[in-house]
Coordinates of C-alpha atoms in Angstrom, one line a residue:
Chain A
X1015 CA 81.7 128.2 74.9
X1016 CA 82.0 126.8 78.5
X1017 CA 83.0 129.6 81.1
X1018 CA 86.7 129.8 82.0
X1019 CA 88.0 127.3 85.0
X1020 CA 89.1 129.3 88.0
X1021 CA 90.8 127.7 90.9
X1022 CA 87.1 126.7 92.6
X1023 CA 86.0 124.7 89.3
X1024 CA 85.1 121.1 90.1
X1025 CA 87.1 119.0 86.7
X1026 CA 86.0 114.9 86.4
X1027 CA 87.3 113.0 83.6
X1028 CA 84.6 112.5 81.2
X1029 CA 82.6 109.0 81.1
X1030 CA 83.3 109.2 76.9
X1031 CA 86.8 108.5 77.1
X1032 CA 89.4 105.4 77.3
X1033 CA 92.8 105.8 79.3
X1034 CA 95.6 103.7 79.6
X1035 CA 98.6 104.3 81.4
X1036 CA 102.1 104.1 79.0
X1037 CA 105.5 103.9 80.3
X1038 CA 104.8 107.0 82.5
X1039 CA 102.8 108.6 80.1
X1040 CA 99.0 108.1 79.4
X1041 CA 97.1 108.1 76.3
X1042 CA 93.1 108.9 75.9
X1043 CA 90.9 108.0 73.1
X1044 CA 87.9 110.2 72.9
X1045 CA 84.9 107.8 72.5
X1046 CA 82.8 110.2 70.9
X1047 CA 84.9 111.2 68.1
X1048 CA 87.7 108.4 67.9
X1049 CA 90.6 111.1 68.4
X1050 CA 93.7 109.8 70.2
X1051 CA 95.7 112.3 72.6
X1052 CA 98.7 111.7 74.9
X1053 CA 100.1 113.5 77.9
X1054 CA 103.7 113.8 79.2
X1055 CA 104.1 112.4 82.7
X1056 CA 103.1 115.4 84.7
X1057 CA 99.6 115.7 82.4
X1058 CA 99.4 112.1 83.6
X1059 CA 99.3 113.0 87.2
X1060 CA 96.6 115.8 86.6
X1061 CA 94.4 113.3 84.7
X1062 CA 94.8 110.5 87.5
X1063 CA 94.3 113.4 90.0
X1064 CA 91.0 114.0 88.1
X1065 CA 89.5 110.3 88.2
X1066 CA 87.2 111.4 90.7
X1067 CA 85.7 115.4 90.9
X1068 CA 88.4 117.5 92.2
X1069 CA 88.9 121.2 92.3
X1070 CA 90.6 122.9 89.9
X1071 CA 93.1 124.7 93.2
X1072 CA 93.9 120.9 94.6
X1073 CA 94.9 119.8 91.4
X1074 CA 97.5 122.5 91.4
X1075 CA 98.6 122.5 94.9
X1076 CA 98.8 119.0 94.4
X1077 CA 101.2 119.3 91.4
X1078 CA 103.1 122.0 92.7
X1079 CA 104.2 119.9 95.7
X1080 CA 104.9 116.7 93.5
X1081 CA 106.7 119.1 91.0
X1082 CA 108.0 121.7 93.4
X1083 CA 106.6 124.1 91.6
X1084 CA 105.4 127.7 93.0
X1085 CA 101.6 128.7 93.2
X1086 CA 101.6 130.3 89.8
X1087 CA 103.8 128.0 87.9
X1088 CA 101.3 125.4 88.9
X1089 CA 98.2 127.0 87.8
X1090 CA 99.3 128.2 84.9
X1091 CA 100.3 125.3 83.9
X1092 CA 97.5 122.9 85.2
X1093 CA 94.9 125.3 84.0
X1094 CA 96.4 125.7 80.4
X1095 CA 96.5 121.6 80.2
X1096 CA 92.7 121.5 82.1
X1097 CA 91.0 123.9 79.3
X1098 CA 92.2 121.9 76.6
X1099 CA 91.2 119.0 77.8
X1100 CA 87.4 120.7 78.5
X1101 CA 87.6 122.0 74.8
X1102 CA 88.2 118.5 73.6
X1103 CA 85.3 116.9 75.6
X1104 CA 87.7 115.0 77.6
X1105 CA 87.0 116.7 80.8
X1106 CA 84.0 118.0 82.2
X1107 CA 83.2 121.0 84.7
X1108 CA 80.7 120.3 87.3
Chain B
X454 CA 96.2 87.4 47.9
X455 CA 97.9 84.6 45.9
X456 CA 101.1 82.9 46.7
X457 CA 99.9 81.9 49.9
X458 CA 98.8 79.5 52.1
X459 CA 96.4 81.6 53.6
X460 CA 93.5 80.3 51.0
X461 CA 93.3 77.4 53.7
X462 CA 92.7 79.7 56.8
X463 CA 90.2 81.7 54.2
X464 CA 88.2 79.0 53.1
X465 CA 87.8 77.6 56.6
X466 CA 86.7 80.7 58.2
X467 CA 84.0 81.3 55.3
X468 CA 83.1 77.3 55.8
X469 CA 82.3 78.5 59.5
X470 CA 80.3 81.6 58.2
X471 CA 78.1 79.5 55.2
X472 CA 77.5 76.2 57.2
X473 CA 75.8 78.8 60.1
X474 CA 72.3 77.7 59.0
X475 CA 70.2 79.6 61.7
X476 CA 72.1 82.6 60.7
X477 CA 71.6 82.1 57.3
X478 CA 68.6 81.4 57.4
X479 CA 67.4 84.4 58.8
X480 CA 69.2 86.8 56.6
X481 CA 67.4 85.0 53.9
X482 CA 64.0 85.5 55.3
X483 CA 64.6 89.1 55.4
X484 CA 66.8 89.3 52.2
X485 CA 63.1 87.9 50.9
X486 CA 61.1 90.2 52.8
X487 CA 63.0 93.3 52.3
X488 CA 64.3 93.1 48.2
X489 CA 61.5 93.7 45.8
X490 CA 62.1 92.3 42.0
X491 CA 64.5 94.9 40.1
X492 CA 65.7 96.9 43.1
X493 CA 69.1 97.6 43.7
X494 CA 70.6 96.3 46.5
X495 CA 74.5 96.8 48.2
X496 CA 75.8 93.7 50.4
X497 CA 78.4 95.3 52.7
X498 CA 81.1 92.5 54.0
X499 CA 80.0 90.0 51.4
X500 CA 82.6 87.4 51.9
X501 CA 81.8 84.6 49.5
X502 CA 79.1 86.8 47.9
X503 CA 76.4 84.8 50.0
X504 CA 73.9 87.2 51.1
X505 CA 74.7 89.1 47.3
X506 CA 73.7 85.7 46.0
X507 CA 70.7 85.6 48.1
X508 CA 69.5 89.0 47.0
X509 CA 69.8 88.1 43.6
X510 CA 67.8 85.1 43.8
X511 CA 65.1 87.7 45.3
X512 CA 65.0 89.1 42.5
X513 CA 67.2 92.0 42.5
X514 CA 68.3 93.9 39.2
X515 CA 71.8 94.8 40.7
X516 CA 73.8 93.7 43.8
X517 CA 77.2 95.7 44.8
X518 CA 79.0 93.2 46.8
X519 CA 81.9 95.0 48.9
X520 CA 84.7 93.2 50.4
X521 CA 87.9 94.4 51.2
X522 CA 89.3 91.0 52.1
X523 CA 91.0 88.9 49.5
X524 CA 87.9 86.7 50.1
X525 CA 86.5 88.9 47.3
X526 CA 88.4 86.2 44.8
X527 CA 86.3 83.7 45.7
X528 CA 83.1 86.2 45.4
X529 CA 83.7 87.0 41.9
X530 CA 84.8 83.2 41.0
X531 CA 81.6 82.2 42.1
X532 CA 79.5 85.1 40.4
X533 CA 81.6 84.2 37.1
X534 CA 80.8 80.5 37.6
X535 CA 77.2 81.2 38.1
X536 CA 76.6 83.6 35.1
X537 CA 75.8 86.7 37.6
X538 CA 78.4 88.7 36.6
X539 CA 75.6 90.8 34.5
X540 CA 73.8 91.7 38.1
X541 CA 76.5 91.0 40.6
X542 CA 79.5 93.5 40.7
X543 CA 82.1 92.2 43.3
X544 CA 84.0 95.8 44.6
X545 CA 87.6 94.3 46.1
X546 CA 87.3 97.2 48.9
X547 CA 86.9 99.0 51.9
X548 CA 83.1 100.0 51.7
X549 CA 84.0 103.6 52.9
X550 CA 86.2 103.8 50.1
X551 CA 83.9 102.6 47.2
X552 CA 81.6 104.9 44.7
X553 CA 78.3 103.5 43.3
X554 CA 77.1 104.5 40.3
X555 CA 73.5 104.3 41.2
X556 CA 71.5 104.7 44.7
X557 CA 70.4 101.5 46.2
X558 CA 66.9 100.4 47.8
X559 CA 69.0 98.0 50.3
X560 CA 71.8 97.6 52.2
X561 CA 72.2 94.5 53.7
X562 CA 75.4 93.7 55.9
X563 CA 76.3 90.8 58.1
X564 CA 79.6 92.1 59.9
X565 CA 77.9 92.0 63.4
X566 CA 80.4 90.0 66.0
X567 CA 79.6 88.7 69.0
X568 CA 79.0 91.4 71.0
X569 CA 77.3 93.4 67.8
X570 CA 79.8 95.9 67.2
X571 CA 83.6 94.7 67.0
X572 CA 83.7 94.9 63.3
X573 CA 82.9 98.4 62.9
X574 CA 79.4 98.4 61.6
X575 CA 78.4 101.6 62.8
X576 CA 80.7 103.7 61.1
X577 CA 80.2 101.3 57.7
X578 CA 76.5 101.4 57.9
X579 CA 76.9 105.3 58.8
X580 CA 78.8 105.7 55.8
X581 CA 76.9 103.6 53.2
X582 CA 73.7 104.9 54.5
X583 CA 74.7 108.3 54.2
X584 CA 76.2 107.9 50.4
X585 CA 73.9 105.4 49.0
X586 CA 70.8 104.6 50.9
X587 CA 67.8 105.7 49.0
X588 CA 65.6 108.0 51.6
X589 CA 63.0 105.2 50.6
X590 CA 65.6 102.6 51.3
X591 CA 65.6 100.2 53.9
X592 CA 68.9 98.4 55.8
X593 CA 69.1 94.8 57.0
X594 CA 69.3 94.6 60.3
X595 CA 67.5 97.4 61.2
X596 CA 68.5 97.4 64.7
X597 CA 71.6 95.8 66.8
X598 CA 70.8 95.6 70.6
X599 CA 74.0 94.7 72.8
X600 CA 72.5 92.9 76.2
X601 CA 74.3 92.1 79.2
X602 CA 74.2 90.0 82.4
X603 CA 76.6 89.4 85.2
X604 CA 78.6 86.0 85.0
X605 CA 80.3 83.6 86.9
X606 CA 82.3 81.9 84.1
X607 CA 85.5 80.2 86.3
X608 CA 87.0 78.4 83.2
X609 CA 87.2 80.8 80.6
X610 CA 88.2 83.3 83.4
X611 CA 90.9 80.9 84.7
X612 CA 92.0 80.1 80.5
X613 CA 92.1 83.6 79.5
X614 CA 93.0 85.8 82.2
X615 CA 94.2 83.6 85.2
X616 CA 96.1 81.7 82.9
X617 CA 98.5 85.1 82.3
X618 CA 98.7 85.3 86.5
X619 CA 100.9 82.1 86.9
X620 CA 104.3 81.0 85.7
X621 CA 105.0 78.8 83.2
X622 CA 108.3 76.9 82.1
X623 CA 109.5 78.2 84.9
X624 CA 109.4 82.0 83.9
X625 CA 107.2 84.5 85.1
X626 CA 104.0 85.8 83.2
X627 CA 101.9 87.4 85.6
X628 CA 103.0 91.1 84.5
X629 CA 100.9 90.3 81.3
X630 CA 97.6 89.6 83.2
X631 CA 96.3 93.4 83.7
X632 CA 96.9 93.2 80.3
X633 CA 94.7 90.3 79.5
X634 CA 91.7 91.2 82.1
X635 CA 91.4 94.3 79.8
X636 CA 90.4 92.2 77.1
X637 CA 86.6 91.1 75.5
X638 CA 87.2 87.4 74.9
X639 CA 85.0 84.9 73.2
X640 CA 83.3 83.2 75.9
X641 CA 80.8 80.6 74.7
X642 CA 78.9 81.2 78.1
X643 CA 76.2 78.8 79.4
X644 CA 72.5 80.0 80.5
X645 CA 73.5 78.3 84.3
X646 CA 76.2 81.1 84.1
X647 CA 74.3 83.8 84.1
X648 CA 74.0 85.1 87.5
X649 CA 71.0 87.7 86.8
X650 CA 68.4 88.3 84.2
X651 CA 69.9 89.7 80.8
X652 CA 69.2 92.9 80.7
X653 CA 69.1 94.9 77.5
X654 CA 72.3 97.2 77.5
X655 CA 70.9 99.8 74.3
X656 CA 70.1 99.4 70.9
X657 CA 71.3 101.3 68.2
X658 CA 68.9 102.1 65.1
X659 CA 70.9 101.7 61.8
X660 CA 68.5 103.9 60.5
X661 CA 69.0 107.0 62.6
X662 CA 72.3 106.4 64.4
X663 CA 74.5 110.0 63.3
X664 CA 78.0 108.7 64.9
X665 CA 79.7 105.6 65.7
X666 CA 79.5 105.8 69.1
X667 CA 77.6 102.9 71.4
X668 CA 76.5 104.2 75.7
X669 CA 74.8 101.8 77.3
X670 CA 74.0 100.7 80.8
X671 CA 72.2 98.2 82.9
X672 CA 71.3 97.3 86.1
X673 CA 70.8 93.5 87.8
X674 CA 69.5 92.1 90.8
X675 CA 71.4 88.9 91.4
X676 CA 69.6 85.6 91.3
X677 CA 72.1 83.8 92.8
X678 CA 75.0 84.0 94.9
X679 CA 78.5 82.8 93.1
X680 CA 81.6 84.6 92.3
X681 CA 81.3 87.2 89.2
X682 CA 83.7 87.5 86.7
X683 CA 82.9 89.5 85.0
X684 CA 79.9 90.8 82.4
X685 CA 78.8 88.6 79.5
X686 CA 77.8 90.6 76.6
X687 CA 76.0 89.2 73.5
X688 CA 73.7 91.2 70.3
X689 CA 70.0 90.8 69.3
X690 CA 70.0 91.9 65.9
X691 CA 66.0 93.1 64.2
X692 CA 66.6 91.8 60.3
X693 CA 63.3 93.4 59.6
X694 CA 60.2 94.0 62.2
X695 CA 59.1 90.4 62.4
X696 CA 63.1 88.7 62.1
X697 CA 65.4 89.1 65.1
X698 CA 68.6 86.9 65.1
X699 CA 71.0 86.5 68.7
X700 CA 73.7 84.9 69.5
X701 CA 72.6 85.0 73.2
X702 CA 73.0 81.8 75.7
X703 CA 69.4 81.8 75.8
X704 CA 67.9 81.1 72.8
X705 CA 70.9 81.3 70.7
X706 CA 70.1 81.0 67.1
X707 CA 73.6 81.3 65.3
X708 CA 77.4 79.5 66.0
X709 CA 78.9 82.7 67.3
X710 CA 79.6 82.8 71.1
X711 CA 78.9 85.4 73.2
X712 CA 81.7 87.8 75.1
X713 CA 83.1 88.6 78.0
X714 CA 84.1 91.6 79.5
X715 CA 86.0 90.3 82.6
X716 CA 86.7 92.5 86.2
X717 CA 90.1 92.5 87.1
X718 CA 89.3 90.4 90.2
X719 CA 86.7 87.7 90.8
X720 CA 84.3 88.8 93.7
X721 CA 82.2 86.2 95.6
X722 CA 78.8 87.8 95.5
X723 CA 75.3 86.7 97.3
X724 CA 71.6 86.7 96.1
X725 CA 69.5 90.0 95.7
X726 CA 73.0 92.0 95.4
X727 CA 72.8 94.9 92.5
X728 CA 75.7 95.4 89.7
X729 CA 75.6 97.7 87.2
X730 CA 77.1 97.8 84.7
X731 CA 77.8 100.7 82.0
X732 CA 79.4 100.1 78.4
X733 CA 80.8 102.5 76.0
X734 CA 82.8 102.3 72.6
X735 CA 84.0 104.2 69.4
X736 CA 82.7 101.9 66.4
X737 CA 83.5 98.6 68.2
X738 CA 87.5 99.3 68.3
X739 CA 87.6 100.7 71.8
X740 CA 85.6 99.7 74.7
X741 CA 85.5 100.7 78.0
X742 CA 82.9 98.6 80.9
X743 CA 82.3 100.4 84.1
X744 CA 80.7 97.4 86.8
X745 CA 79.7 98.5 90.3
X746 CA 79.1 95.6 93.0
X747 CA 77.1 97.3 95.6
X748 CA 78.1 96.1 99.1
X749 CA 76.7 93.7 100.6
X750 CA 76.9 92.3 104.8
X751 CA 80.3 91.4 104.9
X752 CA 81.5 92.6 101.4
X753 CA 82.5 96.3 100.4
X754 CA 80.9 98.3 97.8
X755 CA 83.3 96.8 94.8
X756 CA 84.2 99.2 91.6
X757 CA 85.7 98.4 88.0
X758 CA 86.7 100.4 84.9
X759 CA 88.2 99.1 82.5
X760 CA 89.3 99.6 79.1
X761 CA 90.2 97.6 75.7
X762 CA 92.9 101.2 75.7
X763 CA 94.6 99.1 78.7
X764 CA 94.4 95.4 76.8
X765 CA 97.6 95.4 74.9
X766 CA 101.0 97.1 76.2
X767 CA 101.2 100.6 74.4
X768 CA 104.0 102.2 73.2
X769 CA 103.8 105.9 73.4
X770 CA 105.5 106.0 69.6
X771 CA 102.6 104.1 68.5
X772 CA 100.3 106.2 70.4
X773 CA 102.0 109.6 69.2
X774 CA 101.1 108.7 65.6
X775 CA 97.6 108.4 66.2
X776 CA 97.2 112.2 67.3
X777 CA 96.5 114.8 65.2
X778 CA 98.9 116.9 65.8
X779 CA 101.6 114.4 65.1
X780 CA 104.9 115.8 62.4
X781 CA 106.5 113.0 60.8
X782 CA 109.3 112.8 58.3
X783 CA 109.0 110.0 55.7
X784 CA 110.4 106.7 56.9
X785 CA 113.3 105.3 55.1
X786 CA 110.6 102.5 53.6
X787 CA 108.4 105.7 53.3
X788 CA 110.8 107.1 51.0
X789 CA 111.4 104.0 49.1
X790 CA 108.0 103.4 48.5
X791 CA 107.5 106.8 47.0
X792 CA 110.4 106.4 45.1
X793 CA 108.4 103.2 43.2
X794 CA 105.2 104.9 43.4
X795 CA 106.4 108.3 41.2
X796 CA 108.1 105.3 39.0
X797 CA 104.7 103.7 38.9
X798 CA 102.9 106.9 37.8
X799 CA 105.7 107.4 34.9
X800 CA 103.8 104.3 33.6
X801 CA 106.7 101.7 34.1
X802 CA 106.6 98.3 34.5
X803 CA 107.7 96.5 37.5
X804 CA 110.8 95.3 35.7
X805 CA 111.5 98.8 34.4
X806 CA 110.8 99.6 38.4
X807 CA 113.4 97.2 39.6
X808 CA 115.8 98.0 36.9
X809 CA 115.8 101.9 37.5
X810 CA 116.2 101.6 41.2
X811 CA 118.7 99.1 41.0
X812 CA 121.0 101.6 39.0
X813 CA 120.3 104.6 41.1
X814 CA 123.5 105.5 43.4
X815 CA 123.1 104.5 46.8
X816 CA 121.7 107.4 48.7
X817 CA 119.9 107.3 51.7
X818 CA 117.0 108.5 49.6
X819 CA 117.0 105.5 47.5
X820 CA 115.2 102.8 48.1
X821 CA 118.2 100.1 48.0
X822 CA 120.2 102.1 50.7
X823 CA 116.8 103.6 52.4
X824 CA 115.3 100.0 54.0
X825 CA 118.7 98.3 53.8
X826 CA 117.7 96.3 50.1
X827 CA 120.9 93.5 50.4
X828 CA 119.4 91.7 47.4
X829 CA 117.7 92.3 44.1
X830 CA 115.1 89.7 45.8
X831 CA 113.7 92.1 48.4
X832 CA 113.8 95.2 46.3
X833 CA 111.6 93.0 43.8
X834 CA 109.3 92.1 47.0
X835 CA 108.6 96.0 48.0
X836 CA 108.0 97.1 44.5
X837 CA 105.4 94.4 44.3
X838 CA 103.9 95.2 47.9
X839 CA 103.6 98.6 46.4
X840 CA 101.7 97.4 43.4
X841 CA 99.6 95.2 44.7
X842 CA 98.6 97.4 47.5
X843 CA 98.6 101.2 45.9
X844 CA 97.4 100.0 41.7

């Protein structure tokens, strides 16, 4: 059980998975166990936000700018999309 | 498969795959090595029944010969001709599907592709091992090593990727190029193309491997300077201890070619430069190649990741069915085909099939109305799809 993300956790896509881009969506295939996932447009963003170690509070300032979303909206929503992801092995926490 | 033409495309493809005396010739070896009079031995992809045949003539008791292709046929025509039906049981099926009734002292498979893993051999070898493999047992090849080296390989590059970049008749292709550059083609790449030492990218032990997963990197020092293209990628199979078999430019000892897994752009590089390059895939259906060009005078630090996930255009309908959570409601074809299998399972013939679904009123649960059946002719086609597929 890894400890919950807070707003100063560093996220990086994890080297185990495939991504493609799809008509504004994106779909990941988990290398280590073959499952297939896909995310609506704004999970998109987050994952291309995470291509490269970001923390957890500029991915959702980020997304609540693009989105127009306030503070809270944003992390709740980045964060529930973010620990999903980790519990799935498709994003690690440095 | 029967009513078909593709006989032709079978029996040339298995012409290709016998006539390959070197690798052939080294299964044999091992087959002789490995199979001791009255063992029992499984022969996973057994085409024509070749290396099942081989085993036999070693001396084993029993040979399971799997194939899930409708090459089978010509498998069990040649075990009937030969008067092996009494040691050699042809299984028309996935392997990961099959039962034995007995555990086996070999398993012997030659589905490695050019770059070792493309045909899913880790999660078949994972499989049969698991199931059938005595803990005395032993599995031909032992050991599948995928090796690498950085390439500068201008004609295939400009046939299979390049080519997508231009126009042709007068009509735009080049959105399709991305596309193709995420792609491992055949490349049957010449030793002056390699533009570093091979490097050995990992090996995977058939023996020990627990999931069908392949992560393996390598680093070169260029020997040369050129333009890279990409990464050529080729397998060095251990049969047993003392056999090896690859497919390699160097050395090569069967017909299949090598691959390669191009970057998305060509980069000029010089002598003494360092790539790496780092390779990961799910049992040899998704790939993903991560190359790093580090900079040189002049010449930027260069970065690629790429993925097979990228090499064809995705629809996210497609995609959604693939996840776990996915809901679906029965197709209209769905439904139809259900309809013939429950009629199947009442025990009737495929007359008595066509017959009863003819008379049914058309409801947009039956199968006439359900995939738009116009004519007696295609509801007889589905129901025998259905049979030949589901009995």
């Amino acid at each position: 059980m890894s400890a919950p993300l807070t707003s100063d956790s560093i996220v990086v896509a994890a080297d185990d998975q495939a991504s493609a881009d799809m008509e504004g969506q994106v779909a990941i295939v988990n290398l280590r166990t073959g499952a297939c996932y896909t995310l609506n447009p704004v999970g998109g963003e987050i994952w291309r936000l995470i291509d490269q170690p970001r923390s957890v509070g500029a991915v959702c300032r980020a997304i609540g700018e693009q989105y127009g979303l306030s503070p809270q909206q944003a992390e709740q929503d980045v964060l529930a999309l973010l620990q999903e992801l980790v519990r799935e092995g498709l994003v690690l926490v440095q | 498969m029967i009513f078909s033409t593709e006989s032709a495309r079978i029996f040339e493809y298995h012409a290709f795959l016998v006539g390959d005396a070197g690798r052939l010739g080294a299964f044999e070896q091992a087959i002789g090595h490995s199979v001791k009079p009255g063992q029992v031995v499984l022969d996973i992809g057994t085409g024509t029944g070749v290396l099942a045949l081989m085993a036999c003539r070693a001396g084993a008791r029993r040979v399971y010969a799997v194939e899930a292709g409708a090459v089978a046929g010509l498998a069990r025509h040649l075990v009937r001709n030969l008067g092996l039906e009494d040691r050699i049981q042809v299984l028309e099926e996935s392997s990961t599907r099959v039962s034995l009734a007995e555990e086996v002292d070999v398993i012997v498979t030659d589905t490695t592709a050019n770059f070792g893993l493309e045909g899913g051999l880790l999660g078949t070898v994972i499989d049969a091992r698991d199931r059938f493999l005595k803990s005395t047992g032993t599995i031909i090849p032992r050991s599948v090593e995928l090796v690498a080296a950085p390439v500068e390989a201008p004609r295939v590059y400009a046939d299979k990727i390049d080519f997508w970049g231009r126009s042709h008749h007068g009509l735009d292709f080049s959105p399709l190029r991305s596309c193709a550059a995420n792609n491992l083609f055949g490349a049957d790449l010449s030793p002056g193309s390699l533009l570093a030492e091979p490097a050995a990218l990992g090996t995977v032990l058939l023996t020990q491997v627990a999931e069908p997963v392949f992560r393996g990197q390598a680093e070169f020092t260029l020997k040369r300077s050129g333009v890279l293209h990409g990464i050529g990628g080729w397998m060095r199979c251990r049969l047993t201890e003392a056999i090896t078999l690859t497919n390699g430019p160097v050395g090569r000892q069967v017909d299949y070619v090598q691959v390669l897994l191009p970057i998305e752009e060509p980069i000029p590089v010089q002598a003494g430069q360092r790539v790496t390059a780092s390779v990961r895939s799910h049992d040899g259906r998704v790939w993903r190649w991560q190359v790093q060009i580090e900079s040189a005078p002049g010449a930027p630090a260069r970065r690629f990741d790429q993925s097979t996930l990228r090499g064809f255009p995705l629809s996210p309908d497609d995609v959604e069915r693939q996840t776990g959570d996915f809901h679906a409601p029965l197709s209209a074809r769905g439904r139809a085909e259900w309809a013939i299998l429950e009629l199947i399972q009442q025990g009737k013939t495929i007359d008595q099939i066509e017959a009863e679904l003819r008379g049914r009123p058309g409801t947009a649960a039956t199968p006439r109305t359900a995939v738009g059946l116009a004519s007696a002719r295609q509801l007889a086609g589905l129901v025998r799809s259905v049979v030949a597929r589901c009995t």
